Short mmCIF file of C-alpha atoms in Angstrom, two decimals:
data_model
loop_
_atom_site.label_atom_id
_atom_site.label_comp_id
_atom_site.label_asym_id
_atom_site.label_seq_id
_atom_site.Cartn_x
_atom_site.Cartn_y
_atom_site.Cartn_z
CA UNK A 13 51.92 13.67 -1.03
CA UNK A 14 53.19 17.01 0.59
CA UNK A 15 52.02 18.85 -2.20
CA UNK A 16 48.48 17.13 -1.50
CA UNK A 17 48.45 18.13 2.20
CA UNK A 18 49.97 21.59 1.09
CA UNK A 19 46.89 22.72 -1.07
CA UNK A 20 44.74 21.06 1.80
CA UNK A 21 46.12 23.52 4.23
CA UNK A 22 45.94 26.04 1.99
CA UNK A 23 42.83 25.36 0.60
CA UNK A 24 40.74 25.52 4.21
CA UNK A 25 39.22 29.06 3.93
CA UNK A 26 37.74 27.35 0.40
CA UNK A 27 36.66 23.93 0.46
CA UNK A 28 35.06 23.56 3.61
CA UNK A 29 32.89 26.34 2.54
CA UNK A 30 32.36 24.94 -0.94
CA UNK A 31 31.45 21.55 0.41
CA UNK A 32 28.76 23.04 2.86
CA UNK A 33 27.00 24.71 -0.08
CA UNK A 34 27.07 21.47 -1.96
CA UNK A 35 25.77 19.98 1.13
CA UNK A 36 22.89 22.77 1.20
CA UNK A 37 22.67 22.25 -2.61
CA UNK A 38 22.13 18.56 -2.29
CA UNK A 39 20.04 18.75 0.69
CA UNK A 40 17.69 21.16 -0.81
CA UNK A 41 17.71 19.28 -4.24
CA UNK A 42 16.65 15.87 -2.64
CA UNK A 43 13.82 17.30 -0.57
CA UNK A 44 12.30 19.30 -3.71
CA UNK A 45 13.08 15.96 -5.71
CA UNK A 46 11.24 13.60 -3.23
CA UNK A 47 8.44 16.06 -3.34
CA UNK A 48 8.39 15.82 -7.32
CA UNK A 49 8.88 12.60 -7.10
CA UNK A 50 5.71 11.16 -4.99
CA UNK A 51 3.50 13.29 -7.02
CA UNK A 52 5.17 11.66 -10.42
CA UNK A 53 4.61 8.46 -8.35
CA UNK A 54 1.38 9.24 -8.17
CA UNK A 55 0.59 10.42 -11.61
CA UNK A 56 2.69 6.88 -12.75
CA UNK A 57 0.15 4.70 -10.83
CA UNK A 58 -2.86 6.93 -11.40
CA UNK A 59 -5.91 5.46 -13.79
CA UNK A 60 -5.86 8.83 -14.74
CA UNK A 61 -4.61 8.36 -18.79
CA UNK A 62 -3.45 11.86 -18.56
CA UNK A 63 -1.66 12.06 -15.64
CA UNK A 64 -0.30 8.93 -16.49
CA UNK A 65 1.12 10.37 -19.54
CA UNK A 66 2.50 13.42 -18.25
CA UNK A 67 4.55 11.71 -15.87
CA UNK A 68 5.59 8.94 -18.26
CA UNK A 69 7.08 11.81 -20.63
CA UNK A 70 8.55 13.71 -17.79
CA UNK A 71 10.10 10.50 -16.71
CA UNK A 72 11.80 9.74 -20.32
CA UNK A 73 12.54 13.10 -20.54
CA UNK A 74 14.60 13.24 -17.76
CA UNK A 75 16.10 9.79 -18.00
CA UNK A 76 16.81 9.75 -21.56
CA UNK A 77 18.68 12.86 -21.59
CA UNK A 78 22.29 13.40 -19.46
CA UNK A 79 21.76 15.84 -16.61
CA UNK A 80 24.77 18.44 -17.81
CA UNK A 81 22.58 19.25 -20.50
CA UNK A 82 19.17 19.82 -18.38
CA UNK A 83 20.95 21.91 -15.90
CA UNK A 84 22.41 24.31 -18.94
CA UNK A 85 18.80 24.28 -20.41
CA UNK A 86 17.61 25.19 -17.46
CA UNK A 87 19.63 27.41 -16.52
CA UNK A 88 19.94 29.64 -20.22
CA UNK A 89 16.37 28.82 -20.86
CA UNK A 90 14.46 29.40 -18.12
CA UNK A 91 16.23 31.37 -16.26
CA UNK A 92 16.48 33.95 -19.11
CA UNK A 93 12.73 34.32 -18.49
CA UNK A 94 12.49 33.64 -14.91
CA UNK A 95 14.37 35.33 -12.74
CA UNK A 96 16.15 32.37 -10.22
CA UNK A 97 19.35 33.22 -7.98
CA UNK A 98 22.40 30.82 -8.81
CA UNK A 99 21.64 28.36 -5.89
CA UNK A 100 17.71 28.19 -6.66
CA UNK A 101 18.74 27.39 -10.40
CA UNK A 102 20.78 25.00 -9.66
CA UNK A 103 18.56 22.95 -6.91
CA UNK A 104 15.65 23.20 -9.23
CA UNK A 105 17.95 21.39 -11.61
CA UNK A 106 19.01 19.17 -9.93
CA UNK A 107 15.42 18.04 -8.22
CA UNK A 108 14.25 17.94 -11.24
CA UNK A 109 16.31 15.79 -12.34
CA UNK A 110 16.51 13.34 -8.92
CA UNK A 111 12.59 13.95 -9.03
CA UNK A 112 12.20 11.77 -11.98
CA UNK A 113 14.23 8.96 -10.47
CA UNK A 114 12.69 8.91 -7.38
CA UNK A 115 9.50 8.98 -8.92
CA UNK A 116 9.85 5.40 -9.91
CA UNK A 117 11.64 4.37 -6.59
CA UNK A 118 8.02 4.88 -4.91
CA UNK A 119 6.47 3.34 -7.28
CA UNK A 120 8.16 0.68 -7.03
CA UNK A 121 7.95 0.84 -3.64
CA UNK A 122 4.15 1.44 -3.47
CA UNK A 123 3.37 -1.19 -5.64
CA UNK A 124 5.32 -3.46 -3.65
CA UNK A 125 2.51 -2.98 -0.59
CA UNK A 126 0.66 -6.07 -0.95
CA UNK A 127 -2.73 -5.05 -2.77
CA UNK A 128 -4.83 -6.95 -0.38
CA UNK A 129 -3.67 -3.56 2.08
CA UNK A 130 -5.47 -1.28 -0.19
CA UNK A 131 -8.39 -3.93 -0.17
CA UNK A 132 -9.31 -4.55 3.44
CA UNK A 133 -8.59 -0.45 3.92
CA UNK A 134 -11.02 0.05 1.44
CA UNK A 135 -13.35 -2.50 2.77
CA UNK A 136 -13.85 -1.00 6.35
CA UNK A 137 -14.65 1.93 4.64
CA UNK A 138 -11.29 4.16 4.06
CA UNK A 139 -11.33 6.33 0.97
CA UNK A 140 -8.59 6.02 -1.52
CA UNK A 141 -6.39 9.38 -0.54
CA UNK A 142 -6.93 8.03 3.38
CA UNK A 143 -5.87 4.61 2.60
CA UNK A 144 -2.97 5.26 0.20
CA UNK A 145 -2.33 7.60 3.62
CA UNK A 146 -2.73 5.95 6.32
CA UNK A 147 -2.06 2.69 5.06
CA UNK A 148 -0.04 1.95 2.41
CA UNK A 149 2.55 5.08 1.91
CA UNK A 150 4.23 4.11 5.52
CA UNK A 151 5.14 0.58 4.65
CA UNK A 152 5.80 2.07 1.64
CA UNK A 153 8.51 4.12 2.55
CA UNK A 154 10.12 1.35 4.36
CA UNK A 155 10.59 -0.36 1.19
CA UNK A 156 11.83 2.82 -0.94
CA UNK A 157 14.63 3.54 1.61
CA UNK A 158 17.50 1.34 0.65
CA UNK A 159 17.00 2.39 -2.97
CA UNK A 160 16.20 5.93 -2.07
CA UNK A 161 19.83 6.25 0.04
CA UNK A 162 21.54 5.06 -3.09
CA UNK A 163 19.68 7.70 -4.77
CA UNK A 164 20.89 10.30 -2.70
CA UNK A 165 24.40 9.78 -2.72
CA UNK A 166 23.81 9.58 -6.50
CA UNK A 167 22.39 13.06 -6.41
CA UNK A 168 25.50 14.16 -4.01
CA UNK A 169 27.95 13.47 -6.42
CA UNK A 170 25.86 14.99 -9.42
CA UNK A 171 25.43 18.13 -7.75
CA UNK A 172 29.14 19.11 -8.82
CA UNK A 173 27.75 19.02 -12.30
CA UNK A 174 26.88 22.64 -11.39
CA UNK A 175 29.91 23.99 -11.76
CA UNK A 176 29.68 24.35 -15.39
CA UNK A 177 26.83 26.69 -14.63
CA UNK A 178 29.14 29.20 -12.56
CA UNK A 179 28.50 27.69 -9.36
CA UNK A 180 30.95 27.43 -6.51
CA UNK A 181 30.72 24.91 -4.96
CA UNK A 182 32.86 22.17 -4.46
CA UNK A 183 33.48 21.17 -7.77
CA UNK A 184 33.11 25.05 -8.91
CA UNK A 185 36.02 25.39 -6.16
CA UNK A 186 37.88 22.92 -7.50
CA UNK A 187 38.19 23.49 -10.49
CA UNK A 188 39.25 27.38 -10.15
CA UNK A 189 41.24 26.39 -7.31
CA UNK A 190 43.62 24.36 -9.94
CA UNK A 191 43.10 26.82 -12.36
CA UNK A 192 45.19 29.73 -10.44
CA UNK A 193 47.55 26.80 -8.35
CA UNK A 194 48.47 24.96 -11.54
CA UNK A 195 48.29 21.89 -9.65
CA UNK A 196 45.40 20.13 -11.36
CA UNK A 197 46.03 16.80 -9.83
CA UNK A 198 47.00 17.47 -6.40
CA UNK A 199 43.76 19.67 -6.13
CA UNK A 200 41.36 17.33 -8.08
CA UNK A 201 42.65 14.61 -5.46
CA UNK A 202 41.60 16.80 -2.61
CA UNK A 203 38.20 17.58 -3.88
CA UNK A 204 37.95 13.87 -4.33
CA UNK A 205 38.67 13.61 -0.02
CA UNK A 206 35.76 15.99 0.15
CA UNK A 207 33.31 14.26 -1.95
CA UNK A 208 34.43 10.96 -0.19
CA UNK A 209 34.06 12.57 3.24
CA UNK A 210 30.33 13.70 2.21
CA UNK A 211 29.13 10.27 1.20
CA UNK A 212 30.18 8.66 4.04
CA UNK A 213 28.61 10.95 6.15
CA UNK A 214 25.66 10.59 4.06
CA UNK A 215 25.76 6.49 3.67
CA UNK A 216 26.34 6.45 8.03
CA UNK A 217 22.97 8.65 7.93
CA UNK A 218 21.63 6.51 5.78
CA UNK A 219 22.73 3.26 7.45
CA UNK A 220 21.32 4.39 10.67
CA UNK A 221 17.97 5.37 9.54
CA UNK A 222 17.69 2.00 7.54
CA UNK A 223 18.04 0.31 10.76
CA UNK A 224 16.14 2.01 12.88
CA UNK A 225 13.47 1.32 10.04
CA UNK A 226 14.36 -2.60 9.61
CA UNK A 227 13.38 -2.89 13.75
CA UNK A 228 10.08 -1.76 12.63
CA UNK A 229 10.33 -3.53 9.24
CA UNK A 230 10.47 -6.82 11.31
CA UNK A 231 6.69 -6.31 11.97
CA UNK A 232 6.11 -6.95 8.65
CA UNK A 233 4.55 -10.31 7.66
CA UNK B 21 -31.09 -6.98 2.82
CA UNK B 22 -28.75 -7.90 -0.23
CA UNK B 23 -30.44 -8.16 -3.37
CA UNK B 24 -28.35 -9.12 -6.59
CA UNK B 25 -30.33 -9.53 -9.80
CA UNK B 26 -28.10 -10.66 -13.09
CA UNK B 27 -25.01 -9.85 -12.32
CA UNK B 28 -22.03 -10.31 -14.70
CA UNK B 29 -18.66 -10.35 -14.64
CA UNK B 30 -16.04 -10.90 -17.00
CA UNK B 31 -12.22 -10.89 -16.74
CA UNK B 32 -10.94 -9.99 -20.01
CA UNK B 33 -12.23 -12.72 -22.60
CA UNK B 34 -13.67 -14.93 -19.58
CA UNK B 35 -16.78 -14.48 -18.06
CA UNK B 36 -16.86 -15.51 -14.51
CA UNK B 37 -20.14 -14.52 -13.40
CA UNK B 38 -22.64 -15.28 -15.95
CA UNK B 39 -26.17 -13.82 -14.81
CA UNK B 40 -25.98 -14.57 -10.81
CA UNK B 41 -29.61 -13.71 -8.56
CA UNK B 42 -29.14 -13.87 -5.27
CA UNK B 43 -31.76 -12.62 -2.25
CA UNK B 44 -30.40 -12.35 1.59
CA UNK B 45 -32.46 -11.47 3.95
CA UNK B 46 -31.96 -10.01 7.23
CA UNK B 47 -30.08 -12.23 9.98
CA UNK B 48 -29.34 -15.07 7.12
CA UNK B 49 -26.39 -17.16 7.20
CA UNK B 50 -25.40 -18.21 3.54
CA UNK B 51 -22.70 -20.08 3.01
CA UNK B 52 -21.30 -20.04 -0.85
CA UNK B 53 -19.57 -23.33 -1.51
CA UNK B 54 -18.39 -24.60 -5.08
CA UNK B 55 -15.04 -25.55 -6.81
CA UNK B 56 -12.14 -23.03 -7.11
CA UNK B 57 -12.64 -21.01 -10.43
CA UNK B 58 -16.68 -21.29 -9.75
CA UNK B 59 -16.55 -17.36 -9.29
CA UNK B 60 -17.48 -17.32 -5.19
CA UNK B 61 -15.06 -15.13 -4.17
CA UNK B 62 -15.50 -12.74 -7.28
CA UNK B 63 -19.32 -13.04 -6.54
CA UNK B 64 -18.29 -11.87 -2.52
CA UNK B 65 -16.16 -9.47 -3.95
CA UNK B 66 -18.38 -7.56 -6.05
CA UNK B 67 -20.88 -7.40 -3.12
CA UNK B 68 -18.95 -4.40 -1.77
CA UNK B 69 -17.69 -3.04 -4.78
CA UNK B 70 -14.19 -4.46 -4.66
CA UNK B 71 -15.01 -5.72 -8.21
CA UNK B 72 -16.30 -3.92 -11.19
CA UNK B 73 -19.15 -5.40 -12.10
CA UNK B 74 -20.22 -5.25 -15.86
CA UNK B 75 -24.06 -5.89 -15.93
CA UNK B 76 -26.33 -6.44 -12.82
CA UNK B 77 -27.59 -4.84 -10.02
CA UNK B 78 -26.98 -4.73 -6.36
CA UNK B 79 -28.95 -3.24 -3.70
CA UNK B 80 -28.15 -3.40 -0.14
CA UNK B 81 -31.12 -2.77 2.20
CA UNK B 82 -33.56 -1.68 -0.37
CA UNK B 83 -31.05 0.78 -1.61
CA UNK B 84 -29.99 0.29 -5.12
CA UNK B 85 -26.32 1.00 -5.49
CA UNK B 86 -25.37 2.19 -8.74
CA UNK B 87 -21.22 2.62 -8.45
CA UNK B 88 -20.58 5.80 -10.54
CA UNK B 89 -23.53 7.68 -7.88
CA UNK B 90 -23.52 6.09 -4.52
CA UNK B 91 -20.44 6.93 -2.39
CA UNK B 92 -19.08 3.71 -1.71
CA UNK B 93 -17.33 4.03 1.33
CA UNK B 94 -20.46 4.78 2.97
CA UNK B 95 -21.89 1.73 1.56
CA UNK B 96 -18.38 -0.60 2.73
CA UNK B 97 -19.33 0.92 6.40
CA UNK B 98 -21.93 -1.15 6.44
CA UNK B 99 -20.77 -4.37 4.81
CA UNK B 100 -17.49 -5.81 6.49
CA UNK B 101 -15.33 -8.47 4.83
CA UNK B 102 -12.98 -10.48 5.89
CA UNK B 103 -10.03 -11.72 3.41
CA UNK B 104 -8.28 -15.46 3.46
CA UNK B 105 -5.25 -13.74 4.44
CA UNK B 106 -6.16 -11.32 6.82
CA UNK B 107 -4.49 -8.60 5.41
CA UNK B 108 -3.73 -7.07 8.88
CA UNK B 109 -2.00 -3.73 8.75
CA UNK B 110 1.63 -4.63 9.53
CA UNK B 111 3.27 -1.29 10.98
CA UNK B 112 0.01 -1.34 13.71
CA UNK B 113 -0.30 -3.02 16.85
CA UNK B 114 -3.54 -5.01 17.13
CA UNK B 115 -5.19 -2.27 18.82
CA UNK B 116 -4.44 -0.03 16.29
CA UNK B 117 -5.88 -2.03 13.27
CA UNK B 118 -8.90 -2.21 15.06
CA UNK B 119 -9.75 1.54 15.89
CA UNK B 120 -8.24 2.89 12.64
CA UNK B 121 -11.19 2.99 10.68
CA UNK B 122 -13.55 4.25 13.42
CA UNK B 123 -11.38 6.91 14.41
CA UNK B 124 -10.36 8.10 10.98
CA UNK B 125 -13.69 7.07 8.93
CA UNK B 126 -16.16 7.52 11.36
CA UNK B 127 -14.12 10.17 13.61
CA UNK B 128 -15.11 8.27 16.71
CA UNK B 129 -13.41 9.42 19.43
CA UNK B 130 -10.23 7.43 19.87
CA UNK B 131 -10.11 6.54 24.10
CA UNK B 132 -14.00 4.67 23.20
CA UNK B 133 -12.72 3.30 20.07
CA UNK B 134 -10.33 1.59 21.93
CA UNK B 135 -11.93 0.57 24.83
CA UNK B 136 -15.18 -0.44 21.89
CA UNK B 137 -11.94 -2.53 20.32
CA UNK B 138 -10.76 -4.28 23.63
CA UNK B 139 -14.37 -5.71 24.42
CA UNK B 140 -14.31 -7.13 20.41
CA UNK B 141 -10.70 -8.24 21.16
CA UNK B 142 -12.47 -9.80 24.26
CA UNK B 143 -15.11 -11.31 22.43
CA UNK B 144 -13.03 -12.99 19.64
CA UNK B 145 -10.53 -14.07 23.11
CA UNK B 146 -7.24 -12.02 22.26
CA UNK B 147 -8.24 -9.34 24.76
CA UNK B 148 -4.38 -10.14 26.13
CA UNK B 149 -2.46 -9.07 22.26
CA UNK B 150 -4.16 -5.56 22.10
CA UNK B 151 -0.85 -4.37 21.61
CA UNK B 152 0.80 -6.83 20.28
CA UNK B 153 2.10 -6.85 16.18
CA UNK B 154 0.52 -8.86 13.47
CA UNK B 155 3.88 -10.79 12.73
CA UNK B 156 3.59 -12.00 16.41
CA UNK B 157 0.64 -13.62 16.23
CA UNK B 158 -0.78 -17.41 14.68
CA UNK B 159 -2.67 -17.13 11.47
CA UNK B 160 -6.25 -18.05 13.27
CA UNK B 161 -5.04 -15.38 16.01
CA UNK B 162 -4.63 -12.53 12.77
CA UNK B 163 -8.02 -13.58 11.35
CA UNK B 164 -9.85 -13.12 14.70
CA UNK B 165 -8.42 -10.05 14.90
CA UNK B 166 -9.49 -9.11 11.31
CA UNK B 167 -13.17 -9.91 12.41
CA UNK B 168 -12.82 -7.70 15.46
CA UNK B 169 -11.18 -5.10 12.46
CA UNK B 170 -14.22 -5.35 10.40
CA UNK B 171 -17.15 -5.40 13.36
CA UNK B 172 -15.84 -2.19 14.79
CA UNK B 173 -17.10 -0.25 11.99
CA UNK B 174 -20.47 -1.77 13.32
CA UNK B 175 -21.13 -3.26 9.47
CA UNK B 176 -25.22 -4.89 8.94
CA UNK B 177 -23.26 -7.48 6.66
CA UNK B 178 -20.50 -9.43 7.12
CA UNK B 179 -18.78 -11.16 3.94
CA UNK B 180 -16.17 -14.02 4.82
CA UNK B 181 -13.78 -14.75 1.79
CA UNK B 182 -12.61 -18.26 2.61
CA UNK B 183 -11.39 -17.17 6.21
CA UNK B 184 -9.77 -20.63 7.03
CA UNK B 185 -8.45 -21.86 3.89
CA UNK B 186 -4.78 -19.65 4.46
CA UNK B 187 -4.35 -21.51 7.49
CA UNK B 188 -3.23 -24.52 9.76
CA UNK B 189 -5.45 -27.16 9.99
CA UNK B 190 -5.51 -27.09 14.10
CA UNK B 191 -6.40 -23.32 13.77
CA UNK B 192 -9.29 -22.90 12.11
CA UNK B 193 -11.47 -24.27 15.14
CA UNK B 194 -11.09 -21.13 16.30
CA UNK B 195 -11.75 -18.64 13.56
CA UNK B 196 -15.18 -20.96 13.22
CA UNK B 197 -15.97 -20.75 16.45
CA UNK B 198 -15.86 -17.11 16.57
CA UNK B 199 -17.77 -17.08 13.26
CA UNK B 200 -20.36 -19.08 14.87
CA UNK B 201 -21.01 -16.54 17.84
CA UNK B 202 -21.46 -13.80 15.17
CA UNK B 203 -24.08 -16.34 13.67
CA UNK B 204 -25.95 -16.44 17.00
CA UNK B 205 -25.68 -12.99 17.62
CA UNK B 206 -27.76 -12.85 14.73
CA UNK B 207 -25.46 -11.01 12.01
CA UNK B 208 -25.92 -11.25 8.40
CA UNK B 209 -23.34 -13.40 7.11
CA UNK B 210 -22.25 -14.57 3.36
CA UNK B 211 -19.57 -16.96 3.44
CA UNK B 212 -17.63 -18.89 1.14
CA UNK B 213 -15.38 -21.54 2.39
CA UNK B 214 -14.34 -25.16 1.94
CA UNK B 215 -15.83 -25.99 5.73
CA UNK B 216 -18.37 -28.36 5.05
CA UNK B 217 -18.74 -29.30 8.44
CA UNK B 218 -19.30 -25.38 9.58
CA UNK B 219 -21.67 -25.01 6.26
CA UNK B 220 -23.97 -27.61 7.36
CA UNK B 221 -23.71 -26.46 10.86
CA UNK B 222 -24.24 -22.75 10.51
CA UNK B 223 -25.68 -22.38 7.44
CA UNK B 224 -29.78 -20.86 6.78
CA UNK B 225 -28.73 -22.07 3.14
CA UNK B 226 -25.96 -23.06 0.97
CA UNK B 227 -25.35 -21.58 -2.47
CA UNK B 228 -23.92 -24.33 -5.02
CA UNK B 229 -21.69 -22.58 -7.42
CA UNK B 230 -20.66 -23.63 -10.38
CA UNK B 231 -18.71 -22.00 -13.79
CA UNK B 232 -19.82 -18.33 -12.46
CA UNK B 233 -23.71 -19.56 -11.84
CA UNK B 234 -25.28 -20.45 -9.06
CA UNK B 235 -26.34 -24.40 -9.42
CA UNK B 236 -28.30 -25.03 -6.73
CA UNK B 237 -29.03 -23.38 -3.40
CA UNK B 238 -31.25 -24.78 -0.52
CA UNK B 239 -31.11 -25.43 3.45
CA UNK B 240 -28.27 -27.33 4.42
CA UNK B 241 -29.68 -30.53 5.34
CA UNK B 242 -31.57 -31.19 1.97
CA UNK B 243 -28.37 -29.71 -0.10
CA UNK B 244 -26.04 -32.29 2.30
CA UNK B 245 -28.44 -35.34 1.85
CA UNK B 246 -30.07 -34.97 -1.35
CA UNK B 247 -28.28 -32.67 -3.83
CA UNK B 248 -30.26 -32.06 -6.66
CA UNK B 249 -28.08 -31.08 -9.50
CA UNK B 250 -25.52 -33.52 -10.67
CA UNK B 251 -22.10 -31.18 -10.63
CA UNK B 252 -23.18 -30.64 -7.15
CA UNK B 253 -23.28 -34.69 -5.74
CA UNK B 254 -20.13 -34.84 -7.69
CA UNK B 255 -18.62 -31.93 -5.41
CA UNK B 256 -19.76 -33.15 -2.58
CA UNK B 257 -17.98 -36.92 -3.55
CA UNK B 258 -14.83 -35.55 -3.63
CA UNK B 259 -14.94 -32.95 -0.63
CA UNK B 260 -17.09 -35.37 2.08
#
């Protein structure tokens, strides 16, 4: 226990730091990935055959493959041709990855709208892309944000993957941290606090938007 | 006005609009009346492009609307429809549902949109829940605000997809009522429903439907007293 709250002490001038970038690093990831992952949405729920395809692919792709292994491809493949800093390699990787996952949450969540939306919109008159805007997407986010929260403490957590790509951040920190402290468990332990401290800063975000959104979401029919 | 000549439509292997002609002409109430499955509502559906039609033709005031040419969203300003269940837009006040499409389709500006909506909201006697939320109000209140939804876009054509049948029996005086007015006001109606008392009523003619054709259609009176095809007295047995 004092060896714990030893490296803890010790380990302020690191950790903090480390756990800000994976903050930034999920952050970033998450925003690229919801971005991805409405236009996969769309491309899922298209009549488009190709589109459809393409995203169907991306989305086995992505799923049936572990994420370790698309961050190193990404990162040795691509980046040997492209020219990405650490960070940028590493988001991309990771939105990628997230992108595909929250590519079916709004799907899901957009097919959940009650078709009979998209019908009267499109009876008075509303095209498609202004319907699916104006009128479905907003009650469809309502529905995609319990699923989508669980989704991004997912992606918190598998942003220390990472580290095996040279990245510092928490994980990254942790892991050379024991390395030159030969205290593997002690350290691990206190990179757990961090993680833990992260998602429940994330999950009380969450919570908090969720109900501001179920005030509104008692509107619905 | 609405001219359909032949029209066919098929759901996979079943065909539920086998060959249907239909003429309405300008200020004409029809009232579409038949057994469920009889293809009404598919028949309503397809007459603003809803549905995919697979043979046929449509025209709507001497235009003939071929899908795959004619911009269809000009052609649904013109014909507004009203669904069984209302299909409100939740996350907007009453208000709101009524000046969306004006303001965002026909870029009206929004201060008259609104004050165009309160005198529907006026009309259809909800002036008072302009701002409140769909889940607040009674099912006949929500369909009279979907007809306010669906005049403010100014339509030549209204189509009424059973507008009573989703709801309480002491509630759909109401909705009829206000469907009346429209009648009187001289709007173009098509209307299917299970009102037989508002068919005979309001009705310039009923359409008889049955398995996706169209049976027997006349004024109300001699369709009421004297149906001519046999499916149709049988209908009328079990419904009067």
């Amino acid at each position: 226990m004092i060896i714990i709250l030893d490296i803890f002490l010790n380990t302020l001038d690191v950790f903090p730091r480390a756990a800000l970038l994976t903050l930034r690093l999920t952050v970033t990831s998450l925003l690229l990935g919801c971005f991805i992952g409405l236009i996969i949405a769309f491309f899922r729920i298209s009549s488009n055959k190709l589109l459809n395809y393409v995203a169907t692919v991306y989305i086995g792709l992505i799923r049936g493959t572990p994420l370790i292994v698309q961050i190193a491809i990404l990162y040795f493949g691509i980046a040997s041709i492209v020219t990405f800093s650490q960070f940028w390699a590493g988001a991309l990787a990771l939105a990628i990855h997230n992108g595909a996952y929250i590519a079916e949450i709004f799907r899901g969540a957009i097919q959940a709208v009650d078709r009979g939306q998209m019908e009267a919109a499109r009876s008075l008159g509303m095209s498609y892309p202004l319907a699916m805007r104006r009128i479905v997407l907003p009650q469809a986010f309502k529905f995609s944000i319990p699923p989508l929260g669980n989704q991004f403490i997912i992606g918190l957590k598998d942003s220390s993957l990472v580290a095996y790509v040279g990245m510092a951040e928490l994980w990254g920190s942790g892991l050379s941290e024991a390395a030159s402290n030969y205290r593997q468990l002690e350290s691990y332990i206190v990179v757990g606090f961090y993680y833990l401290a992260l998602v429940m800063l994330f999950s009380f975000l969450l919570k908090k938007l969720e109900k501001r959104m179920s005030l509104d979401t008692k509107l619905l029919d | 006005m609405i001219t359909i000549s032949n029209l066919v439509k098929s759901f996979g292997p079943q065909t539920v609009l086998q060959g249907i002609d239909l003429t309405v002409t300008e200020k004409e109430v029809v009232v579409i009346i038949g057994a469920s499955g009889s293809g009404k509502s598919t028949l309503l559906r397809c007459i603003n492009f809803l549905e995919v039609f697979d043979k046929g033709e449509i025209s709507i005031q001497n235009k003939k609307i071929v899908p795959e040419e004619t911009n269809l969203n000009k052609v649904r300003e013109e014909v507004g429809m009203v669904f069984q269940h209302f299909n409100l837009f939740p996350h907007k006040n009453v208000l709101e549902n009524i000046i969306e499409a004006p303001v965002h389709v026909k870029k009206m500006d929004k201060a008259m949109a609104a004050e165009k909506a309160l005198q529907l909201l006026e009309k259809v006697g909800l002036r008072d829940k302009a701002y409140a939320y769909p889940s607040n109000l009674s099912g006949g209140q929500k369909q009279r605000v979907a007809i306010a939804r669906a005049l403010a876009m100014e339509p030549r054509i209204m189509l009424f997809d059973e507008p009573t049948s989703a709801l309480d029996p002491e509630l759909v005086g109401e909705v009829l009522q206000v469907m009346k007015q429209l009648a009187k006001e001289g709007m173009t109606m098509v209307v299917v429903t299970h009102e037989m008392g508002f068919a005979r009523e309001v009705a310039d003619r009923i359409v008889f439907m049955g398995d996706g054709k169209i049976l027997e259609e006349g004024p109300p009176e001699q369709f009421f007293t004297n149906p001519q095809h046999a499916k149709a007295r049988q209908f009328l047995n079990r419904v009067l």
